[in-house]
XYZ file of N, CA and C in Angstrom:
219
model
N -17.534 -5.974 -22.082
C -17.085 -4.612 -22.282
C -17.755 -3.991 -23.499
N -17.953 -4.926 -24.734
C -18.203 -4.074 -25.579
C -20.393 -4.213 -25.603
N -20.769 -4.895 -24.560
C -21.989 -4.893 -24.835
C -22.084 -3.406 -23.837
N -21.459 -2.767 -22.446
C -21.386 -1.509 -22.223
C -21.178 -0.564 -22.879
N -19.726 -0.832 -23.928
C -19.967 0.499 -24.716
C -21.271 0.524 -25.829
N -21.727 -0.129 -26.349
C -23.064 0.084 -26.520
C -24.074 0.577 -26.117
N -24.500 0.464 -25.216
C -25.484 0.559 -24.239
C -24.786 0.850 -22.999
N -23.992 1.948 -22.500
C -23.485 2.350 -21.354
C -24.960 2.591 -20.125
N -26.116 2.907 -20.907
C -27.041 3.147 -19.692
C -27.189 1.865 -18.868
N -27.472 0.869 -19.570
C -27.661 -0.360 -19.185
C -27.118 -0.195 -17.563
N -26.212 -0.813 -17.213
C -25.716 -0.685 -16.328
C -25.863 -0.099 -14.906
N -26.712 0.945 -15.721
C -26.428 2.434 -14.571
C -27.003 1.913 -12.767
N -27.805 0.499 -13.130
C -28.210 0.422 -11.483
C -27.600 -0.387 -11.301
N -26.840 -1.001 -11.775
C -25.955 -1.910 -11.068
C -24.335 -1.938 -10.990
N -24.353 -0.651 -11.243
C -22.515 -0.218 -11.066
C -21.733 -0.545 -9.934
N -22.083 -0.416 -8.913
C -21.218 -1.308 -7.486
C -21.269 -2.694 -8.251
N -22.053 -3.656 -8.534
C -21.729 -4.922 -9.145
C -20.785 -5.195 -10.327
N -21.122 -3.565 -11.319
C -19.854 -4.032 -12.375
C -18.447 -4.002 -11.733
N -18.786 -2.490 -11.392
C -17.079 -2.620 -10.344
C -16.683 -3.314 -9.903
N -17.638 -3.944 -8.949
C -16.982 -5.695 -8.497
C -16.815 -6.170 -8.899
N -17.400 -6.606 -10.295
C -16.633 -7.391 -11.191
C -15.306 -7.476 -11.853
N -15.169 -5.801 -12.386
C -13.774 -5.346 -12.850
C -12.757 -5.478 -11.982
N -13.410 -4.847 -10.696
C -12.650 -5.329 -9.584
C -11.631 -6.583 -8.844
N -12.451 -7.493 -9.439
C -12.088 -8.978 -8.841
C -11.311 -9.895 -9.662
N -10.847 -8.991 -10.324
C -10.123 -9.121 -11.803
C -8.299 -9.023 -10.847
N -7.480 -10.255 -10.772
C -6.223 -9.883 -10.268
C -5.129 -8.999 -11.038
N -5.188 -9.370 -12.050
C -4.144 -9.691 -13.181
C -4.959 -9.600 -14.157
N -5.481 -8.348 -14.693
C -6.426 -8.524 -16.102
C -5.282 -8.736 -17.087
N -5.773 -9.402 -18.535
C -5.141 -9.012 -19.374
C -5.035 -7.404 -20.243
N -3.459 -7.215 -20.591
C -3.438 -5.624 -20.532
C -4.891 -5.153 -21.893
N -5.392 -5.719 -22.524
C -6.078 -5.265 -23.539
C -7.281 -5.156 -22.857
N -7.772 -6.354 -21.951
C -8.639 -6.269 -21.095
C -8.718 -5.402 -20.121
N -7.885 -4.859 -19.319
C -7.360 -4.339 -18.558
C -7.655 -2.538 -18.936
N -7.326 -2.225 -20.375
C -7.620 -0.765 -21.111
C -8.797 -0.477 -20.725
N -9.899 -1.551 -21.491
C -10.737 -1.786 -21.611
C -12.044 -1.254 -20.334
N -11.665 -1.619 -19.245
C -12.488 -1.428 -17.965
C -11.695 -0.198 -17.605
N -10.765 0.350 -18.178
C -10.476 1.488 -17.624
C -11.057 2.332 -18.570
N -11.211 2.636 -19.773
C -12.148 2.852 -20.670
C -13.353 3.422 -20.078
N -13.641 2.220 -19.704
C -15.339 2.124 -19.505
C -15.895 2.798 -18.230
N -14.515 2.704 -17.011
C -14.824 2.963 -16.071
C -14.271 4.635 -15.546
N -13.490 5.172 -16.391
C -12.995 6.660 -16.238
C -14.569 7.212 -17.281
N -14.820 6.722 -18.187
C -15.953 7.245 -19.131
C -17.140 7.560 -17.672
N -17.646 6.284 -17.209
C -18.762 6.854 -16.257
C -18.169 8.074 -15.089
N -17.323 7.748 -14.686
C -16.574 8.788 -13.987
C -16.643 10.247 -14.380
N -16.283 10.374 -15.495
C -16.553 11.546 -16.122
C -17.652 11.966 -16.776
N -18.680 11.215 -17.286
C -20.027 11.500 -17.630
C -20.627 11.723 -16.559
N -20.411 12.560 -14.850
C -21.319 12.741 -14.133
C -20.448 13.652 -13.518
N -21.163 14.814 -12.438
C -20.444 15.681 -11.890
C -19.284 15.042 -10.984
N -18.298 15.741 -10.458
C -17.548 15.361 -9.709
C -18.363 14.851 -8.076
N -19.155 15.940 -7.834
C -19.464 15.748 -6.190
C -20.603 14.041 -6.130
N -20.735 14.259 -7.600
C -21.585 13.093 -8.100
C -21.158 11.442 -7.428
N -19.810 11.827 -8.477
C -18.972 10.421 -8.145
C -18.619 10.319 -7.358
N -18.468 11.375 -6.118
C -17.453 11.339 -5.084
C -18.200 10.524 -4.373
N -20.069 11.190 -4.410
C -20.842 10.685 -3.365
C -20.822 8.658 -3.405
N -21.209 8.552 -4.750
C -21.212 7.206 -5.551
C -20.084 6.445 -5.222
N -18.878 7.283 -5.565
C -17.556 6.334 -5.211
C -17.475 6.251 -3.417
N -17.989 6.570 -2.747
C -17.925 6.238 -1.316
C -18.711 5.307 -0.701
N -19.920 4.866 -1.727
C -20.476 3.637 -1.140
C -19.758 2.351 -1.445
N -18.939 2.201 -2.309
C -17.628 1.421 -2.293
C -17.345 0.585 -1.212
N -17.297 -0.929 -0.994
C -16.681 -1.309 -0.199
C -15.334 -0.565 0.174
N -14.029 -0.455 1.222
C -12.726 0.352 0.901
C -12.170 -0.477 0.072
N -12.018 -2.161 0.066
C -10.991 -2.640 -0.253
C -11.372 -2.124 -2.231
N -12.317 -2.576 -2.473
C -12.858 -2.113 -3.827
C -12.365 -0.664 -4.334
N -12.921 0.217 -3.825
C -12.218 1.604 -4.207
C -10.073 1.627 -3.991
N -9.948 1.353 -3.063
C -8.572 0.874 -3.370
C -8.152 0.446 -4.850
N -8.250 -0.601 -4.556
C -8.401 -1.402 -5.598
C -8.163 -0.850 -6.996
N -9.276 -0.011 -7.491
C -10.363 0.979 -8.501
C -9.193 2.078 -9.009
N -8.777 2.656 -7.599
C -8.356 3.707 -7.485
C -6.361 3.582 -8.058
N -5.977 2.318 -7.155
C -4.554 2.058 -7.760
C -4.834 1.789 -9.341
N -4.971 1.067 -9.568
C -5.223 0.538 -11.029
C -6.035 0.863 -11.881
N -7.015 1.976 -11.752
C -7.203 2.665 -12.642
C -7.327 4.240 -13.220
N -6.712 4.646 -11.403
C -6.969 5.994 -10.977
C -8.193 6.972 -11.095
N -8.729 5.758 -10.460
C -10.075 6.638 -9.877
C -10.052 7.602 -8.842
């Protein structure tokens, strides 16, 4: 988490993989847990809406589910 907030570009081509990662997370711990929500409402909002919409639909469903309960994406 904190090597993203550093370097948030990093990432930028492999965001379906971070998500999966954050994703596959059952039971984060709650500090951990802030944390990817943090990171993951930040990219959300650093791009237009029709942006993310397009982005958030290549989403496996169960993943965006997922994304979406628990972090309100």
């Amino acid at each position: 988490c904190n090597m993203v907030k550093l370097n948030p570009r990093a990432p930028l081509n492999s965001m379906i993989e971070l998500c999966e990662a954050i994703g596959s997370w059952a039971a984060p711990p709650a500090e951990l847990n802030e944390m990817f929500k943090q990171i993951l409402l930040g990219y959300k909002n650093s791009i237009p809406p029709d942006q993310w919409a397009s982005f958030y639909t290549q989403f496996p469903p169960n993943l965006a589910h997922r994304l979406t309960e628990r972090y309100g994406l």
